[in-house]
C-alpha positions as semicolon CSV with decimal commas, in nm:
position;residue;x (nm);y (nm);z (nm)
1;M;6,070;-2,401;-6,052
2;H;6,041;-2,755;-5,919
3;C;6,005;-2,629;-5,563
4;K;5,701;-2,422;-5,663
5;R;5,539;-2,724;-5,827
6;I;5,605;-2,933;-5,519
7;A;5,469;-2,655;-5,299
8;A;5,155;-2,630;-5,513
9;S;5,103;-3,006;-5,490
10;L;5,152;-3,003;-5,114
11;F;4,912;-2,711;-5,077
12;L;4,643;-2,900;-5,268
13;E;4,713;-3,211;-5,061
14;F;4,682;-3,004;-4,742
15;L;4,349;-2,861;-4,856
16;E;4,221;-3,206;-4,951
17;R;4,330;-3,373;-4,626
18;N;4,173;-3,096;-4,423
19;Q;3,854;-3,109;-4,628
20;A;3,903;-2,745;-4,718
21;L;3,896;-2,760;-5,098
22;F;3,526;-2,840;-5,127
23;K;3,224;-2,731;-4,929
24;D;2,880;-2,881;-4,987
25;G;3,009;-3,052;-5,302
26;S;3,147;-2,742;-5,473
27;K;3,490;-2,583;-5,477
28;R;3,544;-2,322;-5,207
29;I;3,787;-2,137;-5,431
30;G;3,826;-2,119;-5,807
31;D;4,122;-2,254;-5,999
32;G;4,255;-1,907;-6,082
33;E;4,240;-1,797;-5,722
34;L;4,404;-2,120;-5,612
35;V;4,693;-2,061;-5,853
36;A;4,730;-1,701;-5,732
37;I;4,737;-1,805;-5,366
38;T;4,986;-2,083;-5,435
39;L;5,220;-1,848;-5,622
40;M;5,183;-1,584;-5,353
41;I;5,284;-1,839;-5,090
42;A;5,574;-1,966;-5,301
43;E;5,708;-1,613;-5,352
44;S;5,656;-1,497;-4,993
45;N;5,934;-1,432;-4,747
46;P;5,974;-1,721;-4,499
47;D;5,971;-1,463;-4,219
48;E;5,611;-1,382;-4,315
49;K;5,488;-1,742;-4,268
50;D;5,243;-1,655;-3,990
51;I;5,089;-1,379;-4,200
52;M;5,052;-1,612;-4,499
53;V;4,892;-1,886;-4,288
54;K;4,641;-1,639;-4,143
55;L;4,564;-1,500;-4,489
56;V;4,498;-1,845;-4,635
57;M;4,290;-1,949;-4,336
58;D;4,082;-1,631;-4,369
59;L;4,042;-1,676;-4,746
60;L;3,920;-2,030;-4,694
61;D;3,716;-1,932;-4,390
62;M;3,890;-2,196;-4,176
63;K;3,934;-1,999;-3,855
C-alpha cells in the first residue's frame, strides 16, 4: 500500500513540475479522475508502461 501512496505523490509532483495540473487557473482534471488514473497506473503491468504514458498524456492533452 505504501508504494501506491508514494506513486500517487510522485504523480502529483510530476504534474505540478510540468505545469500540467492546472490550466488557466483551474484544475485540468478532477480529484476523482486523478485518483482513478493514479490507481490505474499503480495497478498496471510494468510491460504496459508506454501505453500508460500515452494514455495519461492524451487525458491531460500534453502531446
